[in-house]
Structure formats: C-alpha cells, structure tokens
C-alpha cells in the first residue's frame, strides 16, 4: 500500500511538472516564431527598408518597398549610371519586432505621455476597464438571478427562455444605433453593448448549470421540510456555487471580446481609440503593446480568480 501511495505521489509530481513545461512552451513557441520572422531575414522579410535613396528621386530614407520594386529601382539606376539605392531586408510596418513592442510597452508605463487617451495607453485602458466593469456587473445583477430561477422553476424557464433564445442570436453591435439614440453618445451605450452581449448567454448558461445540481440533494431537502426560498438559498445556490463561479469567469472573458466593438459606439474612447489613433499614424508597436496589455490583464484576472476559486471551493478542485 505504501508503495502504491509513493507511486501515486510521484505520478502527481510528474504530471504537474509536465503541465508546467507545456504551459511555458505554449508561451515561448509563439514568441520564438515571432522572433524568427522579425530577426532572421531568410525566414520572411518581404520588403526593403531604404537607407540611402541613391539617385532615385521618389525614394526616401526610411521608406519601405517590396523587394521586386527595389530590385527594379536598382537596375534602373545602374542602367543610368546613377548612385544605386541602398537598403536592408525588412518586414512590413504592420509587423513590428518583439523588441519594438516591448520597448513601446515599457515606454507606456515609464514616460510622461501627453494627456489624452489617444496618447496614453494607461489612461485609455483605465477607461476601458470601467466600461467592462459596469457592463459585467449590470449583466450579472440581472442574469444570475434569472438564470438560477430558470434552472430551478420550470414555469419561469418556459416564460423567459424563449425570448432569451431569440435575443441571444442577435449580434450585440446591431443594437448600437438604438443604444446611442436612447442613451446618448458617451459611455452608457458602450456599457449597454457589453450587457447585451453577455446577458442572454449568461441566463442560459447559469440555468443549465442550475439544472445539473444533484437532484437527490433537492429531494432529501424536501423530505426534511425545506421548500420555497429556504430550499433555494440553503440548497440550490450553495450546491451550484462552485460551478456558478466558474461560469462567471468564462463569461467575463466573453465580455472582454465585446470591448472593442462597444467602444466604437458613439464617441470613440478607451483602448479602442488609442489603437485606432496609433494605427492611423502607423505606430504599430503601440498597437501591439495595447493588444498585449488587454491579453495580459485578461489572463491575469482569470488566473487570480482561479486561485481565489480554489481557496473558496476546496472540495471542487477542478474549479481552477
């Protein structure tokens, strides 16, 4: 028996080690591929960055052009006995290197950027966080109780779920013009889009989670005299709480996917405005830095919620 327990513990440690290794590789492999494309000219580099325009009038230092066009310009200058253009292999401007993106990311948090969301990634992202927060809170205040009631009370499900099924197929951005007409052009319609994008799925997901509660627990509680609100608050909600917490983690990620669309409604603002403005002036290192910030904060939030879930629901280890 002791040998079996020792083998089981060894298997557990090996399994954790392998999961950690694969987790590290999942991050490193895309970065290595990106670095290879960025720093190894023979991998891709379809363009040439002009360092000296030579005798070609339309070329400028810092300009990018396709290799075939550059070769044609070099040939023309050679035929005319003019100074030939000089350049180095380069990727398109929309694919900055990891070093450029890292530099832009660090610069965003260490420099005193001009005031305004179109210049400061931190100001822009703080505004987006407020949109996400209020949108998800409002959605949860309505969706969680409705979902639990639909999963617990068949009559409520028959009354609510047909309408929810209809609205969940409607794209949230389709409500943009209506939201602006009713709520104005500032933050309210953006929050409304987040709510619309998550509420209907939230109701159905939580209703389905509630229906998965072990029916024997409900029967035993009824046998002991529990009914009505007492049954709901003492048996149903505690029974589904770990799975409800997991559902909310997933749905929070869903809310993030609507952020960019939501911030295009009415006046442009937040991280979407920052990305749009930086792309307009071809500062794609800042665009990538903003996208990375969204991913880091989203993933970090989910990891923190996962740790909290494991602490709160120690009997439900798969919650992490």
XYZ file of C-alpha atoms in Angstrom:
320
model
C 0.000 0.000 0.000
C 2.828 2.398 0.862
C 4.484 1.634 -2.479
C 1.251 2.455 -4.296
C 0.915 5.790 -2.449
C 4.539 6.673 -3.225
C 3.984 5.862 -6.906
C 0.830 7.954 -6.925
C 2.617 10.941 -5.397
C 5.441 10.571 -7.940
C 2.880 10.452 -10.736
C 1.249 13.628 -9.364
C 4.560 15.490 -9.252
C 5.460 14.338 -12.770
C 2.059 15.384 -14.060
C 2.396 18.856 -12.520
C 5.911 19.218 -13.926
C 4.741 18.266 -17.424
C 1.851 20.714 -17.230
C 4.252 23.480 -16.209
C 6.617 22.623 -19.066
C 3.816 22.635 -21.630
C 2.500 25.893 -20.178
C 5.914 27.507 -20.639
C 6.217 26.119 -24.173
C 2.756 27.470 -25.033
C 4.112 30.959 -24.322
C 7.630 30.533 -25.705
C 6.841 28.901 -29.053
C 4.755 31.797 -30.469
C 7.394 34.252 -29.214
C 10.183 32.245 -30.842
C 8.266 32.105 -34.124
C 7.617 35.856 -33.969
C 11.300 36.499 -33.214
C 12.402 34.307 -36.123
C 10.131 36.153 -38.531
C 11.336 39.508 -37.169
C 15.079 38.982 -36.859
C 16.047 36.327 -39.439
C 15.938 37.850 -42.942
C 15.873 34.480 -44.708
C 12.631 33.489 -42.913
C 10.445 36.196 -44.434
C 11.350 39.927 -44.727
C 9.448 40.584 -47.983
C 10.346 44.287 -48.065
C 13.420 46.516 -48.088
C 13.941 49.457 -45.741
C 15.634 52.258 -47.663
C 18.812 53.527 -46.001
C 20.098 55.537 -48.967
C 17.804 56.538 -51.869
C 20.752 56.941 -54.253
C 19.807 58.658 -57.483
C 16.143 57.569 -57.430
C 14.045 60.679 -56.849
C 10.902 59.074 -55.486
C 12.719 57.105 -52.766
C 13.280 58.464 -49.253
C 15.326 57.254 -46.319
C 13.135 55.154 -44.015
C 10.729 54.218 -46.795
C 9.702 50.551 -47.206
C 9.113 48.879 -50.550
C 8.734 45.379 -51.942
C 11.887 43.528 -52.897
C 10.888 43.299 -56.562
C 10.291 47.052 -56.780
C 13.609 47.735 -55.036
C 15.465 45.460 -57.449
C 13.819 47.265 -60.356
C 14.914 50.657 -58.949
C 18.480 49.392 -58.516
C 18.532 48.131 -62.118
C 17.238 51.461 -63.441
C 19.915 53.418 -61.590
C 22.637 51.059 -62.794
C 21.485 51.483 -66.398
C 21.538 55.278 -65.987
C 24.946 55.152 -64.237
C 23.430 56.833 -61.182
C 24.079 56.013 -57.487
C 22.066 52.913 -56.699
C 19.644 52.816 -53.734
C 20.748 51.019 -50.600
C 18.527 49.172 -48.160
C 18.239 46.368 -45.645
C 15.716 43.486 -45.530
C 12.622 44.460 -43.591
C 9.204 43.268 -42.589
C 6.066 45.338 -43.308
C 5.399 48.210 -40.940
C 2.381 46.381 -39.501
C 4.629 43.624 -38.082
C 6.979 45.204 -35.528
C 9.604 43.087 -33.807
C 9.188 41.794 -30.239
C 11.879 44.238 -29.133
C 9.998 47.210 -30.576
C 6.763 46.104 -28.915
C 8.493 45.534 -25.571
C 10.094 48.976 -25.817
C 6.691 50.562 -26.565
C 5.138 48.653 -23.666
C 7.781 49.783 -21.189
C 7.681 53.335 -22.542
C 3.920 53.471 -21.981
C 4.401 52.964 -18.233
C 7.631 54.863 -17.666
C 7.278 58.030 -19.731
C 5.244 61.127 -19.019
C 2.998 60.839 -22.069
C 0.823 63.744 -23.248
C -2.607 63.972 -21.691
C -5.350 62.232 -23.631
C -6.478 58.667 -24.301
C -5.168 58.797 -27.863
C -1.621 59.286 -26.471
C -1.602 57.436 -23.129
C -2.199 53.705 -23.109
C -2.734 53.754 -19.344
C -5.448 56.416 -19.461
C -7.143 54.684 -22.367
C -7.065 51.283 -20.700
C -8.348 52.624 -17.379
C -11.390 53.935 -19.231
C -11.920 50.545 -20.881
C -11.696 48.788 -17.508
C -14.575 50.948 -16.244
C -16.673 50.004 -19.289
C -16.024 46.295 -18.748
C -16.638 46.505 -15.005
C -20.002 48.228 -15.159
C -21.179 46.242 -18.159
C -20.439 42.916 -16.496
C -21.803 43.988 -13.101
C -25.116 45.118 -14.606
C -25.331 41.943 -16.688
C -24.652 39.757 -13.634
C -27.161 41.582 -11.430
C -29.868 40.673 -13.939
C -28.519 37.456 -15.424
C -27.507 35.470 -12.350
C -30.887 35.615 -10.540
C -32.797 34.998 -13.778
C -30.557 32.063 -14.672
C -30.966 30.453 -11.249
C -34.736 30.937 -11.354
C -34.957 29.476 -14.869
C -32.952 26.453 -13.763
C -34.948 25.979 -10.566
C -38.513 26.835 -11.556
C -39.828 25.264 -14.804
C -42.612 27.850 -15.123
C -40.087 30.709 -15.115
C -37.976 28.879 -17.693
C -40.966 28.442 -20.008
C -41.760 32.146 -19.657
C -38.231 33.585 -20.033
C -36.094 31.235 -22.118
C -37.939 31.516 -25.467
C -37.331 35.278 -25.538
C -33.748 34.844 -24.367
C -33.139 32.245 -27.080
C -34.361 34.740 -29.667
C -32.264 37.684 -28.461
C -29.045 35.723 -27.975
C -28.805 35.188 -31.730
C -28.938 38.914 -32.441
C -25.436 40.448 -32.750
C -24.846 42.929 -29.926
C -23.395 45.592 -32.290
C -26.748 45.636 -34.128
C -28.149 47.452 -31.099
C -25.504 50.196 -31.371
C -27.609 52.803 -33.183
C -30.581 52.169 -30.898
C -28.369 52.395 -27.798
C -26.961 55.744 -28.954
C -30.462 57.073 -29.706
C -31.701 56.141 -26.222
C -28.607 56.559 -24.043
C -26.561 59.242 -25.798
C -23.094 59.128 -27.321
C -20.846 58.683 -24.292
C -20.233 55.656 -22.052
C -23.812 54.457 -21.495
C -24.320 52.855 -24.947
C -20.916 51.160 -24.684
C -21.890 49.622 -21.359
C -25.216 48.602 -22.895
C -23.439 46.679 -25.672
C -21.402 44.753 -23.074
C -24.626 43.959 -21.205
C -26.462 42.821 -24.341
C -23.500 40.733 -25.446
C -23.281 38.789 -22.176
C -26.725 38.874 -20.520
C -28.642 36.398 -22.666
C -25.851 33.827 -22.754
C -25.408 34.329 -19.024
C -29.041 33.477 -18.310
C -28.918 30.264 -20.344
C -25.514 29.119 -19.088
C -26.443 29.614 -15.435
C -29.861 27.999 -15.957
C -28.130 24.943 -17.416
C -25.659 24.884 -14.507
C -28.547 25.050 -12.017
C -30.293 22.101 -13.695
C -27.148 19.990 -13.249
C -27.458 20.125 -9.457
C -27.705 16.639 -7.981
C -31.456 16.029 -7.769
C -31.042 13.728 -4.764
C -29.932 16.755 -2.709
C -33.146 18.566 -3.561
C -35.260 15.503 -2.796
C -33.521 14.948 0.531
C -34.018 18.590 1.475
C -37.706 18.440 0.613
C -38.062 15.311 2.704
C -36.572 17.231 5.626
C -39.094 20.030 5.127
C -37.185 22.575 3.049
C -39.200 24.377 0.395
C -39.569 27.704 -1.372
C -36.933 30.326 -0.668
C -35.399 28.199 2.072
C -34.733 25.436 -0.445
C -33.345 27.934 -2.941
C -30.952 29.726 -0.570
C -29.950 26.764 1.620
C -29.616 24.014 -1.013
C -29.735 25.141 -4.642
C -27.434 28.192 -4.540
C -24.779 26.615 -2.256
C -24.893 23.483 -4.421
C -24.174 25.311 -7.675
C -21.858 27.994 -6.271
C -18.527 26.475 -7.478
C -19.884 25.935 -10.997
C -21.572 29.346 -10.954
C -18.236 30.928 -10.070
C -16.579 29.086 -12.971
C -19.316 30.213 -15.357
C -18.794 33.833 -14.318
C -15.079 33.542 -15.027
C -15.822 32.315 -18.546
C -18.492 34.949 -19.142
C -16.141 37.719 -18.002
C -13.823 36.683 -20.824
C -16.823 36.839 -23.138
C -17.448 40.428 -22.053
C -13.868 41.345 -22.974
C -14.460 40.170 -26.558
C -17.183 42.826 -26.959
C -14.998 45.668 -25.678
C -13.526 46.831 -28.999
C -16.911 46.802 -30.730
C -18.594 48.527 -27.790
C -16.064 51.363 -27.709
C -16.713 52.159 -31.369
C -20.308 53.049 -30.468
C -20.938 56.782 -30.085
C -17.775 58.755 -29.347
C -14.568 56.745 -29.739
C -12.831 56.215 -26.421
C -10.743 53.876 -24.337
C -8.197 51.408 -25.607
C -10.042 51.209 -28.945
C -9.478 54.918 -29.543
C -5.802 54.520 -28.626
C -5.357 51.564 -31.034
C -7.190 53.369 -33.853
C -5.144 56.536 -33.488
C -1.822 54.705 -33.264
C -2.643 52.595 -36.325
C -3.615 55.714 -38.267
C -0.058 57.039 -37.852
C 1.449 53.562 -38.394
C 2.725 53.237 -34.830
C 2.067 49.514 -34.849
C 4.452 48.848 -31.977
C 1.999 50.780 -29.779
C -0.906 48.857 -31.321
C 0.716 45.529 -30.439
C 1.561 46.816 -26.951
C -2.092 47.740 -26.371
C -3.266 44.340 -27.591
C -0.718 42.650 -25.337
C -1.935 44.706 -22.381
C -5.513 43.532 -22.967
C -4.370 39.911 -23.082
C -2.127 40.206 -20.023
C -4.791 41.870 -17.884
C -7.472 39.437 -19.052
C -5.317 36.371 -18.437
C -4.029 37.746 -15.159
C -7.558 38.426 -13.947
C -8.632 34.894 -14.843
C -5.618 33.383 -13.061
C -6.312 35.409 -9.911
C -9.975 34.378 -9.995
C -8.861 30.768 -10.448
C -6.669 30.936 -7.333
C -9.499 32.573 -5.372
C -11.876 29.852 -6.581
C -9.554 27.090 -5.397
C -9.354 28.742 -1.985
C -13.108 29.252 -1.712
C -14.198 25.868 -3.042
C -11.574 23.447 -1.771
C -13.882 20.459 -2.338
C -14.204 21.295 -6.044
C -10.611 21.094 -7.254
C -11.479 21.185 -10.952
C -12.670 24.760 -10.430
C -9.135 26.073 -11.072
